PDB file of C-alpha atoms in Angstrom:
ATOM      1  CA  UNK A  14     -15.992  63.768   7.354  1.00  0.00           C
ATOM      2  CA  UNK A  15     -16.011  66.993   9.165  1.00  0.00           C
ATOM      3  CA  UNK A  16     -13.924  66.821  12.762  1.00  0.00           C
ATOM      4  CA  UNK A  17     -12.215  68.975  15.239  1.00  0.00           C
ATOM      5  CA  UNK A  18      -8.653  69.095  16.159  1.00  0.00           C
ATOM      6  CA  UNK A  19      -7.606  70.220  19.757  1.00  0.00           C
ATOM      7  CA  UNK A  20      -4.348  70.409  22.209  1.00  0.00           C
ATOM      8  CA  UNK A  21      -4.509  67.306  24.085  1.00  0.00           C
ATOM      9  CA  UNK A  22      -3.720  69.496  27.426  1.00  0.00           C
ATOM     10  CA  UNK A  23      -3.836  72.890  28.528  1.00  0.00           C
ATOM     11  CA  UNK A  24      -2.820  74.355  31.767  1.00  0.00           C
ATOM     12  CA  UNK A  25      -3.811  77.728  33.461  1.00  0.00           C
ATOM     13  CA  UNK A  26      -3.549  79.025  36.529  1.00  0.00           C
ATOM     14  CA  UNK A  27      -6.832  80.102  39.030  1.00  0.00           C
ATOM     15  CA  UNK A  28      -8.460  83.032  38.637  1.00  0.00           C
ATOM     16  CA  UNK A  29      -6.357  84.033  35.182  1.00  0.00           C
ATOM     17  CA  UNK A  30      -8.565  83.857  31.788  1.00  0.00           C
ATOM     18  CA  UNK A  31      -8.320  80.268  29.605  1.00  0.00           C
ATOM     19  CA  UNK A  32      -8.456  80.397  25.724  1.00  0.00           C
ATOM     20  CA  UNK A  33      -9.232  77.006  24.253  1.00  0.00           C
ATOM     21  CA  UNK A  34      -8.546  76.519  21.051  1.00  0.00           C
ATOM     22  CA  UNK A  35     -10.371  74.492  18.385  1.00  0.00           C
ATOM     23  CA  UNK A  36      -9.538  73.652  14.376  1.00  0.00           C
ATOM     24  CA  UNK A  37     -12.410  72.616  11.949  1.00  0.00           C
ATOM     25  CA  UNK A  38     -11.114  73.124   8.943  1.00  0.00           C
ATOM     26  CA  UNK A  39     -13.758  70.773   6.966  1.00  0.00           C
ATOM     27  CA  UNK A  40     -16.720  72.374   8.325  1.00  0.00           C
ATOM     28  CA  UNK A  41     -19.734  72.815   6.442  1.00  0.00           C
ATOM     29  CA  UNK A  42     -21.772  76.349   5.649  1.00  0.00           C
ATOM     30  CA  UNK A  43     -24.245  74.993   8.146  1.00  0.00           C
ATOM     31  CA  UNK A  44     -22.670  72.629  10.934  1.00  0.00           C
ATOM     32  CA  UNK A  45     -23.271  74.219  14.826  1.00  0.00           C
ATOM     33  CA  UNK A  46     -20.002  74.366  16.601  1.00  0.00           C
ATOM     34  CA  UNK A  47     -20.822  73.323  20.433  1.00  0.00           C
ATOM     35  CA  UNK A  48     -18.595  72.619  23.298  1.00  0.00           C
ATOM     36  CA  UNK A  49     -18.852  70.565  26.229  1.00  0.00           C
ATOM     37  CA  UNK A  50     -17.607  69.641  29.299  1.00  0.00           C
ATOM     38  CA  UNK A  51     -16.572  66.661  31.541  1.00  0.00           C
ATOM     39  CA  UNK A  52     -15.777  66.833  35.074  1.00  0.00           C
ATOM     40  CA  UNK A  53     -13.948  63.716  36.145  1.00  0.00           C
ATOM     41  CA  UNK A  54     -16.053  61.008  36.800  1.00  0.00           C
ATOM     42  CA  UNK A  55     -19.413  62.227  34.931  1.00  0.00           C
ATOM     43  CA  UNK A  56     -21.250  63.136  32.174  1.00  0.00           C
ATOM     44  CA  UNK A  57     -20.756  65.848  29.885  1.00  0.00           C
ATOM     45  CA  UNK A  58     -22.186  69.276  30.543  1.00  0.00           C
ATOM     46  CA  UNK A  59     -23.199  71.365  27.744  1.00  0.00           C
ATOM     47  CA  UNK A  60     -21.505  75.104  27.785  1.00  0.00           C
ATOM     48  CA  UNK A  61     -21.803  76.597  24.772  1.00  0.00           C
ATOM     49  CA  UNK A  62     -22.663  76.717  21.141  1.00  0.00           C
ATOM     50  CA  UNK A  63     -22.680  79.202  17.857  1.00  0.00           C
ATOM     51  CA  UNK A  64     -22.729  79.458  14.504  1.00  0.00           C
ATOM     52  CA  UNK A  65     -21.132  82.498  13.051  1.00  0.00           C
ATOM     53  CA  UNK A  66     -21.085  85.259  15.844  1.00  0.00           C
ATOM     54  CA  UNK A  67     -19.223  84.973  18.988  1.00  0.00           C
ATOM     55  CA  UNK A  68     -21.635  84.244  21.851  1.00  0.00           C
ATOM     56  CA  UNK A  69     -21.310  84.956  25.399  1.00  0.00           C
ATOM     57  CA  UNK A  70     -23.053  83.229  28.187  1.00  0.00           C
ATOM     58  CA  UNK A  71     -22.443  82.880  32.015  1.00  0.00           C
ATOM     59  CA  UNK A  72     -20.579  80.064  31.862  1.00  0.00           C
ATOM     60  CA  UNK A  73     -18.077  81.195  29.161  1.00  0.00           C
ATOM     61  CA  UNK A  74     -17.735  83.088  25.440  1.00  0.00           C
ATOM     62  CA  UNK A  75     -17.179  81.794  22.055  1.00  0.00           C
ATOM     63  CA  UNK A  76     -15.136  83.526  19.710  1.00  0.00           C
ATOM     64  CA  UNK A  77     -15.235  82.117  16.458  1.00  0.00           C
ATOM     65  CA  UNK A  78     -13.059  82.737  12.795  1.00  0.00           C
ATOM     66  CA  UNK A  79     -14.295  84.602  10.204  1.00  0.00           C
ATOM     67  CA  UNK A  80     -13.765  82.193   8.030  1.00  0.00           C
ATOM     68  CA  UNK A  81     -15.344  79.488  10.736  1.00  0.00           C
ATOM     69  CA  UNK A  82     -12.668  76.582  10.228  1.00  0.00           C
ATOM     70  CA  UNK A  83     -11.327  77.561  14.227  1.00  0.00           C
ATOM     71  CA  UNK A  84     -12.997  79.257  17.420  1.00  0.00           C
ATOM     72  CA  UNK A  85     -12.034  79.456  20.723  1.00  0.00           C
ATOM     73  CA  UNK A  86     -13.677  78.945  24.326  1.00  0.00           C
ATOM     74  CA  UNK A  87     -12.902  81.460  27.042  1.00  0.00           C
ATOM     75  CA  UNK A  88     -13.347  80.585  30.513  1.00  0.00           C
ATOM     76  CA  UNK A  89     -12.710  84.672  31.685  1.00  0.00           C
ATOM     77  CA  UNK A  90     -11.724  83.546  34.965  1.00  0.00           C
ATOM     78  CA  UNK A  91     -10.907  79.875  35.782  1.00  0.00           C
ATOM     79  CA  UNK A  92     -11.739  78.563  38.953  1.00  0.00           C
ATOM     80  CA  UNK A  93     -10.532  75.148  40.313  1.00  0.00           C
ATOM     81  CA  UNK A  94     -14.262  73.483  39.613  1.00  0.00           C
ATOM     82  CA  UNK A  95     -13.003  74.300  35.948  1.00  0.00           C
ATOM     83  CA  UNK A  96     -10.469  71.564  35.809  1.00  0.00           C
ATOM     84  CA  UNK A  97     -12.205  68.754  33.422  1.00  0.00           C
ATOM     85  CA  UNK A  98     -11.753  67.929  29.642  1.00  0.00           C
ATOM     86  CA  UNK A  99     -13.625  70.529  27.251  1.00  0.00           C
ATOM     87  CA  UNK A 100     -14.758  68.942  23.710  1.00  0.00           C
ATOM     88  CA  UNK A 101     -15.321  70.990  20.741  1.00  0.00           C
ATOM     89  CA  UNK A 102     -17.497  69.712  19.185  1.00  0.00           C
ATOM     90  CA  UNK A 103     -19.070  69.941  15.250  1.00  0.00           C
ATOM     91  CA  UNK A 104     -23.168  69.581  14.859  1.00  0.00           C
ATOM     92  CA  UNK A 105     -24.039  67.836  11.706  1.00  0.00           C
ATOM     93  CA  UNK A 106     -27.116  69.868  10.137  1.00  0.00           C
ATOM     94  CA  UNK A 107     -28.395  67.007   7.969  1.00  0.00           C
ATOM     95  CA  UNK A 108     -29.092  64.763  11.152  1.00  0.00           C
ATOM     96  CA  UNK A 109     -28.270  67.152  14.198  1.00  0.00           C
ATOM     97  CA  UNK A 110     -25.627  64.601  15.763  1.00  0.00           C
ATOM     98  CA  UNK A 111     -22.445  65.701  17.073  1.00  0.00           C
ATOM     99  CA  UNK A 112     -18.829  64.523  16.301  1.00  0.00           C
ATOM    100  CA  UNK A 113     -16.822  64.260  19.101  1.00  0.00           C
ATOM    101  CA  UNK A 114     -13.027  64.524  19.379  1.00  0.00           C
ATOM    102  CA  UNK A 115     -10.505  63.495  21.583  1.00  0.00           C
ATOM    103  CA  UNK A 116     -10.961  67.240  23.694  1.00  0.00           C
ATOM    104  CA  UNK A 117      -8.520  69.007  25.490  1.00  0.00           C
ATOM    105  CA  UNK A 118      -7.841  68.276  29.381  1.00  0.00           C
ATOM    106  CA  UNK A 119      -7.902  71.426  31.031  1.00  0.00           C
ATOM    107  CA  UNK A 120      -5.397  71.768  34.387  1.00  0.00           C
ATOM    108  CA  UNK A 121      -6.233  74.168  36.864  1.00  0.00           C
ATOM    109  CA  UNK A 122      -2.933  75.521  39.022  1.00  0.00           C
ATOM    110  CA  UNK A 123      -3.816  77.189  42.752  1.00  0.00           C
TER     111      UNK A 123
ATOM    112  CA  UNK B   9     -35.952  66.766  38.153  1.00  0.00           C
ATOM    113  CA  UNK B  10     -33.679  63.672  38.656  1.00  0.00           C
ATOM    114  CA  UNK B  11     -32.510  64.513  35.421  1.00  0.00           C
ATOM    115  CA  UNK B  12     -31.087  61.578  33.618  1.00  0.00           C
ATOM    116  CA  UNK B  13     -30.410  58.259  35.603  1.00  0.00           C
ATOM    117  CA  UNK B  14     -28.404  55.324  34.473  1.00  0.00           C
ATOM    118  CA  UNK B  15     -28.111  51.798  36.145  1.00  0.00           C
ATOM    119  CA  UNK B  16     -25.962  49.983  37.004  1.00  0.00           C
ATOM    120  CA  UNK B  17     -22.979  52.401  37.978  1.00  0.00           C
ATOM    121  CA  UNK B  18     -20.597  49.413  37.424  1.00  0.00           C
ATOM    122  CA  UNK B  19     -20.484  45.983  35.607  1.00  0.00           C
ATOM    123  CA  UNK B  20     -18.604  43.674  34.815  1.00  0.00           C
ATOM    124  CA  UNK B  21     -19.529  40.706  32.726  1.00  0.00           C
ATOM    125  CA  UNK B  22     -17.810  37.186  31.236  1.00  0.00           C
ATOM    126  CA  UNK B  23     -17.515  37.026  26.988  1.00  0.00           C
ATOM    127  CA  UNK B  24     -21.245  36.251  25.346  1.00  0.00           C
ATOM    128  CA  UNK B  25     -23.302  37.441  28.160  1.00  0.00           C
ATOM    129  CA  UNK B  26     -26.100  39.048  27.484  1.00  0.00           C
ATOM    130  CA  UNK B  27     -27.179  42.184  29.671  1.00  0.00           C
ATOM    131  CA  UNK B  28     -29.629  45.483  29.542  1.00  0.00           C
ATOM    132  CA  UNK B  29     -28.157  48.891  30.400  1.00  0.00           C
ATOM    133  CA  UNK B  30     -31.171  51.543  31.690  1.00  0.00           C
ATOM    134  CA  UNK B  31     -31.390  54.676  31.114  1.00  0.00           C
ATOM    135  CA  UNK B  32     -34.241  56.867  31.947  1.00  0.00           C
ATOM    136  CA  UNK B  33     -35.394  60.982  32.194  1.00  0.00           C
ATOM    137  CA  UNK B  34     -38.242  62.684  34.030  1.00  0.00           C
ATOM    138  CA  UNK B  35     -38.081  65.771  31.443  1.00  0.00           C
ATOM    139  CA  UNK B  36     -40.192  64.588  28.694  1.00  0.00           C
ATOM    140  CA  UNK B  37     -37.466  64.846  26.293  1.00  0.00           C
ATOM    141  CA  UNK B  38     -38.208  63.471  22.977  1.00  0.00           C
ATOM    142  CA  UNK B  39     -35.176  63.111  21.948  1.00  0.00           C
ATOM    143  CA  UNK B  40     -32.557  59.987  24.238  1.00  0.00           C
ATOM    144  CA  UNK B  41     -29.240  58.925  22.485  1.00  0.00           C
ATOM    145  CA  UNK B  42     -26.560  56.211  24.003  1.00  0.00           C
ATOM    146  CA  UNK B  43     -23.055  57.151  23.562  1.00  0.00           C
ATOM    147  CA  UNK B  44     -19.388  54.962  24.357  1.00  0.00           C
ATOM    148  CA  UNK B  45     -16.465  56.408  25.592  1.00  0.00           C
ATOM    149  CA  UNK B  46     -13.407  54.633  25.377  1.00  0.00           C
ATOM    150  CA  UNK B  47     -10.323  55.910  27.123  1.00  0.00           C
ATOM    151  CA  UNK B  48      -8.621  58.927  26.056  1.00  0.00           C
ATOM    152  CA  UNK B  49     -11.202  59.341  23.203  1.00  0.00           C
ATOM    153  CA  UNK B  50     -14.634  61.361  22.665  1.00  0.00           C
ATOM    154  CA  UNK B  51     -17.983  59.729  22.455  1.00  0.00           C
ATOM    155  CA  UNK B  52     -19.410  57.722  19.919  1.00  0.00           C
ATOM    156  CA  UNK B  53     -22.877  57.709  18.942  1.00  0.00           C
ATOM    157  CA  UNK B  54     -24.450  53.792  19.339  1.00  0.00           C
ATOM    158  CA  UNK B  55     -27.962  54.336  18.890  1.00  0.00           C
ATOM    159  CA  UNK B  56     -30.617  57.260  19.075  1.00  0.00           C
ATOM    160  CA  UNK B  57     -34.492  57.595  19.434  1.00  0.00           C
ATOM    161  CA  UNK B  58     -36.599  60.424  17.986  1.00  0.00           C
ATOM    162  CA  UNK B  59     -39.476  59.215  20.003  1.00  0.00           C
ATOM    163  CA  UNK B  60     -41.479  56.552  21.417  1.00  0.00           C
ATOM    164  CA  UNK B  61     -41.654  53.937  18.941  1.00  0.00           C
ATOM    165  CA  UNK B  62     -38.694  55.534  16.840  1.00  0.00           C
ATOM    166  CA  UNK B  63     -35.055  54.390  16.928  1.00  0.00           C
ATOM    167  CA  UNK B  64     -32.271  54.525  14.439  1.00  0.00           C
ATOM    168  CA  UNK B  65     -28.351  53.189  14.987  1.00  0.00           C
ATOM    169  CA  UNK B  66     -25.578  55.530  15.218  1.00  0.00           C
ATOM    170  CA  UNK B  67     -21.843  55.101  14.246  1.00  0.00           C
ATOM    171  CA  UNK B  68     -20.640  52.415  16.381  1.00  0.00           C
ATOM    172  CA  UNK B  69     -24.464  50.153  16.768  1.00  0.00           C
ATOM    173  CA  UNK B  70     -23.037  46.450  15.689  1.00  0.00           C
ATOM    174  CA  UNK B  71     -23.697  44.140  18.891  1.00  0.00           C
ATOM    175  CA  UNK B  72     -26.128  46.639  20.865  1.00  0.00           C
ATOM    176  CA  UNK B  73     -30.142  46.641  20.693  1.00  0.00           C
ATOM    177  CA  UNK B  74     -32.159  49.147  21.857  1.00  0.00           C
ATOM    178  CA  UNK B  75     -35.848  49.899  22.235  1.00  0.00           C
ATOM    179  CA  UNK B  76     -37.815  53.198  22.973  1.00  0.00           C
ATOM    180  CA  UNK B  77     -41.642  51.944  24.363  1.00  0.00           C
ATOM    181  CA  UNK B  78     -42.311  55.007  26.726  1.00  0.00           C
ATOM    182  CA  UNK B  79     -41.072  58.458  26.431  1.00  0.00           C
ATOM    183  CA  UNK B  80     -39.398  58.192  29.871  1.00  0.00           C
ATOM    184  CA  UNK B  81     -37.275  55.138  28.997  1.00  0.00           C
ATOM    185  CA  UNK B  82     -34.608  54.030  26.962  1.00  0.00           C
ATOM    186  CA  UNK B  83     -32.696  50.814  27.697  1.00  0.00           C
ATOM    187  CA  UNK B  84     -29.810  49.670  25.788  1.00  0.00           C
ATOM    188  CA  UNK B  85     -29.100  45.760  25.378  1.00  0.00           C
ATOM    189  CA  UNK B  86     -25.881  43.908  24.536  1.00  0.00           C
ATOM    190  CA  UNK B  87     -26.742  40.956  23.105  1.00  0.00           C
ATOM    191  CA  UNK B  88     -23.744  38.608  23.617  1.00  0.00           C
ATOM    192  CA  UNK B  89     -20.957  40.580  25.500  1.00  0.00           C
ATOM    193  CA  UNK B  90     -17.213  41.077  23.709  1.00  0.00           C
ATOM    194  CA  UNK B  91     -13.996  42.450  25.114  1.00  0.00           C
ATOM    195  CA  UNK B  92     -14.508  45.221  22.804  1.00  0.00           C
ATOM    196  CA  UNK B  93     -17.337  46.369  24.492  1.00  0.00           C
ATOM    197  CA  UNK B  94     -15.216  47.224  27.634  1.00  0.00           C
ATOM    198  CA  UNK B  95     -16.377  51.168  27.899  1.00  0.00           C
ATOM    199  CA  UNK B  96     -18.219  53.704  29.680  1.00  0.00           C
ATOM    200  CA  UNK B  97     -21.988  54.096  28.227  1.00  0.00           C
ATOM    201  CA  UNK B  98     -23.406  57.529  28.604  1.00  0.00           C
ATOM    202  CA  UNK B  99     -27.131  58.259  28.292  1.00  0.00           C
ATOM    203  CA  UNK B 100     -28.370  61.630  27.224  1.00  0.00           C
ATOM    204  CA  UNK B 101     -31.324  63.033  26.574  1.00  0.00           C
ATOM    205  CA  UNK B 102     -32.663  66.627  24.868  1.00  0.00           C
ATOM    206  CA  UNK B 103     -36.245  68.087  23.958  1.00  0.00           C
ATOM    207  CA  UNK B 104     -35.824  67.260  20.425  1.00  0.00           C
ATOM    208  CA  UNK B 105     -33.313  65.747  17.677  1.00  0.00           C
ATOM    209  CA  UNK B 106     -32.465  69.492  16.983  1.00  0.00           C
ATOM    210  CA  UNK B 107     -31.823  70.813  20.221  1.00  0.00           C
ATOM    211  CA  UNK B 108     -29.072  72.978  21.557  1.00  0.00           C
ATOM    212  CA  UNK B 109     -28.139  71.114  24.879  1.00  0.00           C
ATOM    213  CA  UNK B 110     -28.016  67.359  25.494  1.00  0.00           C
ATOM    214  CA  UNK B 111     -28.030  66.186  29.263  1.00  0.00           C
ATOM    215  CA  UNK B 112     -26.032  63.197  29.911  1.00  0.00           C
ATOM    216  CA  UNK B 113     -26.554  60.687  32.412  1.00  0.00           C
ATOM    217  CA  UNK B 114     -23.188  59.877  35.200  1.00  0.00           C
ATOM    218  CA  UNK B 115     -22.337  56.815  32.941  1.00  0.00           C
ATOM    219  CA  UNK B 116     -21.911  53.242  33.325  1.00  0.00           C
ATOM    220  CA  UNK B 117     -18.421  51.832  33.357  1.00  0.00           C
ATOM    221  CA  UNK B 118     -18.895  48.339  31.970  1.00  0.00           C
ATOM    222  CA  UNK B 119     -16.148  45.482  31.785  1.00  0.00           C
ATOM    223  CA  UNK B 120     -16.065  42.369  29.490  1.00  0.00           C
ATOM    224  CA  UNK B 121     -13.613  39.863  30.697  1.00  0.00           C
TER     225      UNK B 121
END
């Protein structure tokens, strides 16, 4: 079964870029790879998905592998509010539901 | 929008108790899921409704009932409580089953003594 593999922490320090990296190395032709977000204490927040291209939105940018089985988030310049525990996560085509991993805690330094 | 609501924040309940988790959203999403999270780990998929009348079980659905009567509302029922179930429950909700962005509810932490 197709799953992601993450650091369990990362830490960066305010206002420097943050590259978050993700393994798939199972993934399918046609699985989405999304990411998400929880803040301590809440839900997840959705921040970004692709499928082959790198995308860029105003929250953050995608950069994924040619050969798709890794990508990377990039927070371009991490604020304190950005402290919380990003999830890569793989979308199955055949049913659309998403396989969640264990995420990496991201630690913001002042 | 309130978005998506869950009640109760907190509960805690004894072994073979029976109780109803709510969840509900005032987007007219299709599309409402529940989720666990246990500590340390990502979410599991219990349970997930296509639509109003529609529901279909998830990875982890043994012990849990749910029912989808209204678009608006999706409440998920334990049936006879477990330790196991100790977790947080997360509600989400998107426009459809194929939809980019799921919102998620704050949770509900729930304890089984």
């Amino acid at each position: 079964d197709a799953k992601t593999t993450q650091p369990n922490s990362m830490e960066s320090n305010e206002e420097e870029p943050v590259h978050l990296p993700c393994n798939h190395s199972t993934i399918s032709g046609t699985d989405y790879i999304h990411w998400y977000r929880q803040l301590p204490s809440q839900g997840p927040e959705y921040v970004i998905h692709g499928l082959t291209s790198n995308v860029n939105n105003r929250m953050a940018s995608l950069a994924i592998a040619e050969d798709r089985k890794s990508s990377t988030l990039i927070l371009h310049r991490a604020t304190l509010r950005d402290a919380a525990v990003y999830y890569c996560i793989l979308r199955r085509d055949s049913n659309y539901q998403l396989i969640w991993g264990a995420g990496t805690k991201l630690i913001i330094k002042p | 929008n309130a978005g998506v609501t869950q009640t109760p924040k907190f509960q805690v309940l004894k072994t073979g108790q029976s109780m109803t988790l709510q969840c509900a959203q005032d987007m007219n999403h299709e599309y409402m899921s529940w989720y666990r999270q246990d500590p340390g780990m990502g979410l599991r998929l219990i349970h997930y409704s296509v639509g109003a009348g529609i529901t279909d079980q998830g990875e982890v659905p043994n012990g849990y009932n749910v029912s989808r009567s209204t678009t608006e509302d999706f409440p998920l029922r334990l049936l006879s409580a477990a330790p196991s179930q100790t977790s947080v429950y997360f509600c989400a909700s998107s426009y459809s089953d194929h939809s980019d962005t799921q919102y998620f509810g704050p949770g509900t932490r729930l304890t089984v003594l």
